[in-house]
């Protein structure tokens, strides 16, 4: 990402985004007056952060919520922030989760650099639902899609970002194999989905094996 992205934090202080990227950073691009998917994304992130144990906020990573709606300012950022700090469910240093707003030019510098597209639709927006994980210095290393996240998926993303490694397919495998059960308030292994997939792959592989290895009658001349 560019080093000259100028924004404001929830207290109205001017900040340079790059000053927060001296360690791995998880960035959630949202618009704060959203009433549907953006709150789900931030709540899902907060719940995952509450269960992350191997890495520590401040020491190992930072979290940034960045509004891409240029009409939003520090007031709404300051209003929304406590809700998600509380949703973490355990003590979390408030200064390590920043809520940033800015003008259109600086917002676009960020979204264009990371490939995040959005389009205004009345008072709302059409946009991807994803977290963006940056390595120190601003290199994009991973996109975490969806609104629920496994704690070890977040831990892995932070660890890889610290090493400057670009995303591996592992994250997609984890989200395919596990899903969040709101009744149990935990992640469960999708045994039927995984077993079904393995059976289909096995049958297809066996069919291909038979086709390749079956004897073929040659023509006699």
mmCIF file of C-alpha atoms in Angstrom:
data_model
loop_
_atom_site.group_PDB
_atom_site.id
_atom_site.type_symbol
_atom_site.label_atom_id
_atom_site.label_comp_id
_atom_site.label_asym_id
_atom_site.label_seq_id
_atom_site.Cartn_x
_atom_site.Cartn_y
_atom_site.Cartn_z
ATOM 1 C CA UNK A 1 0.000 0.000 0.000
ATOM 2 C CA UNK A 2 1.169 3.613 -0.521
ATOM 3 C CA UNK A 3 3.011 5.269 2.349
ATOM 4 C CA UNK A 4 1.091 8.554 2.128
ATOM 5 C CA UNK A 5 -2.472 7.535 3.044
ATOM 6 C CA UNK A 6 -3.727 10.187 5.478
ATOM 7 C CA UNK A 7 -6.783 9.386 7.615
ATOM 8 C CA UNK A 8 -8.322 10.243 10.980
ATOM 9 C CA UNK A 9 -8.741 7.946 13.956
ATOM 10 C CA UNK A 10 -11.841 7.636 16.145
ATOM 11 C CA UNK A 11 -10.658 10.589 18.241
ATOM 12 C CA UNK A 12 -10.283 12.858 15.225
ATOM 13 C CA UNK A 13 -6.480 12.758 15.221
ATOM 14 C CA UNK A 14 -4.791 12.820 11.797
ATOM 15 C CA UNK A 15 -2.807 9.640 11.183
ATOM 16 C CA UNK A 16 -0.724 8.128 8.416
ATOM 17 C CA UNK A 17 -1.930 4.577 7.777
ATOM 18 C CA UNK A 18 1.638 3.343 7.276
ATOM 19 C CA UNK A 19 2.453 4.281 10.872
ATOM 20 C CA UNK A 20 0.234 1.388 11.997
ATOM 21 C CA UNK A 21 1.855 -1.130 9.656
ATOM 22 C CA UNK A 22 5.137 -1.574 11.529
ATOM 23 C CA UNK A 23 3.856 -5.047 12.431
ATOM 24 C CA UNK A 24 1.240 -7.377 10.889
ATOM 25 C CA UNK A 25 -2.126 -5.669 10.515
ATOM 26 C CA UNK A 26 -5.626 -7.016 9.964
ATOM 27 C CA UNK A 27 -7.682 -4.446 8.067
ATOM 28 C CA UNK A 28 -11.472 -4.618 7.843
ATOM 29 C CA UNK A 29 -12.787 -2.372 5.020
ATOM 30 C CA UNK A 30 -16.417 -1.525 5.880
ATOM 31 C CA UNK A 31 -18.849 1.354 6.054
ATOM 32 C CA UNK A 32 -19.881 2.016 9.606
ATOM 33 C CA UNK A 33 -23.571 2.825 9.134
ATOM 34 C CA UNK A 34 -24.090 -0.558 7.450
ATOM 35 C CA UNK A 35 -26.843 -2.619 9.066
ATOM 36 C CA UNK A 36 -26.206 -6.034 7.526
ATOM 37 C CA UNK A 37 -22.914 -7.628 6.430
ATOM 38 C CA UNK A 38 -20.361 -5.159 7.823
ATOM 39 C CA UNK A 39 -21.456 -5.635 11.462
ATOM 40 C CA UNK A 40 -21.349 -9.408 10.901
ATOM 41 C CA UNK A 41 -17.801 -9.121 9.576
ATOM 42 C CA UNK A 42 -16.609 -7.031 12.534
ATOM 43 C CA UNK A 43 -18.414 -9.232 15.059
ATOM 44 C CA UNK A 44 -16.940 -12.362 13.488
ATOM 45 C CA UNK A 45 -13.487 -10.812 13.694
ATOM 46 C CA UNK A 46 -14.012 -9.778 17.316
ATOM 47 C CA UNK A 47 -15.127 -13.275 18.331
ATOM 48 C CA UNK A 48 -12.122 -14.849 16.628
ATOM 49 C CA UNK A 49 -9.741 -12.392 18.303
ATOM 50 C CA UNK A 50 -11.185 -13.364 21.668
ATOM 51 C CA UNK A 51 -10.074 -16.962 21.086
ATOM 52 C CA UNK A 52 -6.634 -16.260 19.611
ATOM 53 C CA UNK A 53 -3.964 -17.225 22.147
ATOM 54 C CA UNK A 54 -0.622 -17.690 20.415
ATOM 55 C CA UNK A 55 -0.239 -14.098 19.211
ATOM 56 C CA UNK A 56 -0.875 -10.936 21.197
ATOM 57 C CA UNK A 57 -2.358 -7.584 20.067
ATOM 58 C CA UNK A 58 0.203 -4.807 20.115
ATOM 59 C CA UNK A 59 3.147 -7.152 20.375
ATOM 60 C CA UNK A 60 2.384 -9.288 17.302
ATOM 61 C CA UNK A 61 -0.350 -7.504 15.359
ATOM 62 C CA UNK A 62 -2.801 -4.620 15.108
ATOM 63 C CA UNK A 63 -6.389 -4.412 13.905
ATOM 64 C CA UNK A 64 -7.769 -1.591 11.770
ATOM 65 C CA UNK A 65 -11.338 -0.889 10.725
ATOM 66 C CA UNK A 66 -11.245 1.432 7.725
ATOM 67 C CA UNK A 67 -14.448 3.072 6.492
ATOM 68 C CA UNK A 68 -14.571 3.458 2.720
ATOM 69 C CA UNK A 69 -17.516 5.878 2.972
ATOM 70 C CA UNK A 70 -16.016 9.366 2.731
ATOM 71 C CA UNK A 71 -19.116 10.871 4.395
ATOM 72 C CA UNK A 72 -18.343 9.080 7.676
ATOM 73 C CA UNK A 73 -16.143 10.745 10.271
ATOM 74 C CA UNK A 74 -14.597 10.212 13.696
ATOM 75 C CA UNK A 75 -17.951 10.591 15.470
ATOM 76 C CA UNK A 76 -19.465 7.388 14.108
ATOM 77 C CA UNK A 77 -16.119 5.604 14.447
ATOM 78 C CA UNK A 78 -15.976 6.559 18.119
ATOM 79 C CA UNK A 79 -19.576 5.419 18.565
ATOM 80 C CA UNK A 80 -19.124 1.992 16.955
ATOM 81 C CA UNK A 81 -15.725 1.013 18.353
ATOM 82 C CA UNK A 82 -16.777 0.076 21.942
ATOM 83 C CA UNK A 83 -19.332 -2.429 20.630
ATOM 84 C CA UNK A 84 -16.672 -4.533 18.942
ATOM 85 C CA UNK A 85 -14.094 -4.183 21.690
ATOM 86 C CA UNK A 86 -16.762 -5.598 24.035
ATOM 87 C CA UNK A 87 -17.603 -8.388 21.564
ATOM 88 C CA UNK A 88 -14.059 -9.750 21.887
ATOM 89 C CA UNK A 89 -15.096 -11.083 25.279
ATOM 90 C CA UNK A 90 -11.779 -10.554 27.028
ATOM 91 C CA UNK A 91 -9.419 -7.641 27.756
ATOM 92 C CA UNK A 92 -8.073 -6.118 24.563
ATOM 93 C CA UNK A 93 -5.911 -2.970 24.331
ATOM 94 C CA UNK A 94 -8.236 -0.422 22.715
ATOM 95 C CA UNK A 95 -5.364 1.413 21.037
ATOM 96 C CA UNK A 96 -4.550 -1.741 19.052
ATOM 97 C CA UNK A 97 -7.889 -1.706 17.223
ATOM 98 C CA UNK A 98 -8.163 1.585 15.386
ATOM 99 C CA UNK A 99 -11.284 2.845 13.604
ATOM 100 C CA UNK A 100 -10.233 5.108 10.732
ATOM 101 C CA UNK A 101 -12.121 7.414 8.375
ATOM 102 C CA UNK A 102 -10.964 9.721 5.610
ATOM 103 C CA UNK A 103 -11.676 11.563 2.400
ATOM 104 C CA UNK A 104 -12.333 9.886 -0.933
ATOM 105 C CA UNK A 105 -8.839 10.446 -2.356
ATOM 106 C CA UNK A 106 -7.041 8.762 0.531
ATOM 107 C CA UNK A 107 -9.605 5.966 0.803
ATOM 108 C CA UNK A 108 -9.143 5.219 -2.889
ATOM 109 C CA UNK A 109 -5.368 5.064 -2.486
ATOM 110 C CA UNK A 110 -5.878 2.162 -0.125
ATOM 111 C CA UNK A 111 -8.707 0.324 -1.886
ATOM 112 C CA UNK A 112 -7.080 0.617 -5.317
ATOM 113 C CA UNK A 113 -3.782 -0.693 -3.964
ATOM 114 C CA UNK A 114 -5.320 -3.796 -2.353
ATOM 115 C CA UNK A 115 -7.841 -4.515 -5.129
ATOM 116 C CA UNK A 116 -10.916 -3.783 -3.019
ATOM 117 C CA UNK A 117 -13.776 -2.521 -5.221
ATOM 118 C CA UNK A 118 -16.984 -0.944 -3.987
ATOM 119 C CA UNK A 119 -19.919 0.906 -5.489
ATOM 120 C CA UNK A 120 -22.491 3.124 -3.852
ATOM 121 C CA UNK A 121 -26.054 1.797 -4.003
ATOM 122 C CA UNK A 122 -28.295 4.521 -2.584
ATOM 123 C CA UNK A 123 -27.236 5.003 1.018
ATOM 124 C CA UNK A 124 -25.524 1.611 1.047
ATOM 125 C CA UNK A 125 -22.693 -0.016 -0.892
ATOM 126 C CA UNK A 126 -22.028 -3.132 -2.911
ATOM 127 C CA UNK A 127 -18.634 -4.492 -1.896
ATOM 128 C CA UNK A 128 -16.655 -7.661 -1.072
ATOM 129 C CA UNK A 129 -16.822 -9.108 2.438
ATOM 130 C CA UNK A 130 -13.252 -9.785 3.494
ATOM 131 C CA UNK A 131 -10.417 -8.953 5.837
ATOM 132 C CA UNK A 132 -7.086 -7.893 4.384
ATOM 133 C CA UNK A 133 -3.916 -8.995 6.159
ATOM 134 C CA UNK A 134 -0.792 -6.889 5.659
ATOM 135 C CA UNK A 135 2.829 -7.679 6.426
ATOM 136 C CA UNK A 136 4.963 -5.002 8.099
ATOM 137 C CA UNK A 137 5.566 -2.326 5.483
ATOM 138 C CA UNK A 138 2.185 -2.801 3.800
ATOM 139 C CA UNK A 139 2.504 -5.907 1.605
ATOM 140 C CA UNK A 140 -0.802 -7.762 1.163
ATOM 141 C CA UNK A 141 -0.295 -11.388 2.194
ATOM 142 C CA UNK A 142 -3.817 -12.731 2.604
ATOM 143 C CA UNK A 143 -7.545 -12.093 2.154
ATOM 144 C CA UNK A 144 -9.870 -13.743 4.668
ATOM 145 C CA UNK A 145 -13.312 -13.937 3.104
ATOM 146 C CA UNK A 146 -16.669 -14.284 4.823
ATOM 147 C CA UNK A 147 -17.989 -13.193 8.210
ATOM 148 C CA UNK A 148 -16.777 -16.016 10.473
ATOM 149 C CA UNK A 149 -13.131 -16.832 11.088
ATOM 150 C CA UNK A 150 -11.341 -19.696 12.807
ATOM 151 C CA UNK A 151 -8.966 -18.543 15.574
ATOM 152 C CA UNK A 152 -6.121 -20.636 14.132
ATOM 153 C CA UNK A 153 -6.920 -19.223 10.681
ATOM 154 C CA UNK A 154 -6.363 -15.712 12.064
ATOM 155 C CA UNK A 155 -3.257 -16.857 13.948
ATOM 156 C CA UNK A 156 -1.826 -18.418 10.806
ATOM 157 C CA UNK A 157 -2.480 -15.262 8.792
ATOM 158 C CA UNK A 158 -0.711 -13.111 11.393
ATOM 159 C CA UNK A 159 2.225 -15.522 11.612
ATOM 160 C CA UNK A 160 2.634 -15.638 7.836
ATOM 161 C CA UNK A 161 2.373 -11.850 7.648
ATOM 162 C CA UNK A 162 5.175 -11.508 10.197
ATOM 163 C CA UNK A 163 7.315 -13.606 7.853
ATOM 164 C CA UNK A 164 6.134 -11.750 4.751
ATOM 165 C CA UNK A 165 4.658 -14.919 3.256
ATOM 166 C CA UNK A 166 1.860 -14.652 0.717
ATOM 167 C CA UNK A 167 -1.332 -16.638 1.344
ATOM 168 C CA UNK A 168 -1.331 -20.421 0.985
ATOM 169 C CA UNK A 169 -4.376 -22.591 0.118
ATOM 170 C CA UNK A 170 -4.516 -23.786 3.740
ATOM 171 C CA UNK A 171 -6.950 -21.101 4.824
ATOM 172 C CA UNK A 172 -9.519 -22.127 2.234
ATOM 173 C CA UNK A 173 -9.186 -25.769 3.290
ATOM 174 C CA UNK A 174 -9.800 -24.846 6.935
ATOM 175 C CA UNK A 175 -12.915 -22.807 6.187
ATOM 176 C CA UNK A 176 -14.217 -25.653 3.978
ATOM 177 C CA UNK A 177 -13.681 -28.279 6.686
ATOM 178 C CA UNK A 178 -14.998 -26.256 9.646
ATOM 179 C CA UNK A 179 -18.080 -24.137 10.254
ATOM 180 C CA UNK A 180 -19.380 -22.095 13.177
ATOM 181 C CA UNK A 181 -22.248 -23.572 15.200
ATOM 182 C CA UNK A 182 -24.105 -20.652 16.879
ATOM 183 C CA UNK A 183 -25.862 -23.016 19.325
ATOM 184 C CA UNK A 184 -22.635 -24.551 20.611
ATOM 185 C CA UNK A 185 -20.775 -21.255 20.110
ATOM 186 C CA UNK A 186 -17.831 -23.127 18.659
ATOM 187 C CA UNK A 187 -16.419 -24.419 15.383
ATOM 188 C CA UNK A 188 -17.331 -27.940 14.346
ATOM 189 C CA UNK A 189 -15.800 -30.304 11.832
ATOM 190 C CA UNK A 190 -18.003 -30.732 8.748
ATOM 191 C CA UNK A 191 -17.654 -34.505 8.700
ATOM 192 C CA UNK A 192 -20.442 -35.166 6.157
ATOM 193 C CA UNK A 193 -19.088 -32.570 3.748
ATOM 194 C CA UNK A 194 -15.511 -33.815 4.042
ATOM 195 C CA UNK A 195 -16.413 -37.535 3.826
ATOM 196 C CA UNK A 196 -18.689 -36.857 0.848
ATOM 197 C CA UNK A 197 -15.938 -34.944 -0.931
ATOM 198 C CA UNK A 198 -13.404 -37.707 -0.264
ATOM 199 C CA UNK A 199 -15.805 -40.362 -1.590
ATOM 200 C CA UNK A 200 -16.487 -38.411 -4.780
ATOM 201 C CA UNK A 201 -12.784 -37.792 -5.394
ATOM 202 C CA UNK A 202 -12.039 -41.480 -4.734
ATOM 203 C CA UNK A 203 -14.736 -42.697 -7.131
ATOM 204 C CA UNK A 204 -13.666 -40.299 -9.869
ATOM 205 C CA UNK A 205 -10.022 -41.276 -9.392
ATOM 206 C CA UNK A 206 -10.922 -44.984 -9.535
ATOM 207 C CA UNK A 207 -12.957 -44.460 -12.717
ATOM 208 C CA UNK A 208 -10.073 -42.617 -14.373
ATOM 209 C CA UNK A 209 -7.695 -45.392 -13.252
ATOM 210 C CA UNK A 210 -9.922 -48.051 -14.884
ATOM 211 C CA UNK A 211 -10.153 -46.061 -18.101
ATOM 212 C CA UNK A 212 -6.402 -45.606 -18.300
ATOM 213 C CA UNK A 213 -5.376 -49.154 -17.338
ATOM 214 C CA UNK A 214 -8.097 -51.220 -19.100
ATOM 215 C CA UNK A 215 -6.726 -53.243 -22.064
ATOM 216 C CA UNK A 216 -7.597 -51.934 -25.468
ATOM 217 C CA UNK A 217 -8.157 -54.184 -28.492
ATOM 218 C CA UNK A 218 -5.953 -53.282 -31.350
ATOM 219 C CA UNK A 219 -6.849 -53.700 -34.996
ATOM 220 C CA UNK A 220 -5.282 -56.575 -36.909
ATOM 221 C CA UNK A 221 -3.884 -55.890 -40.343
#
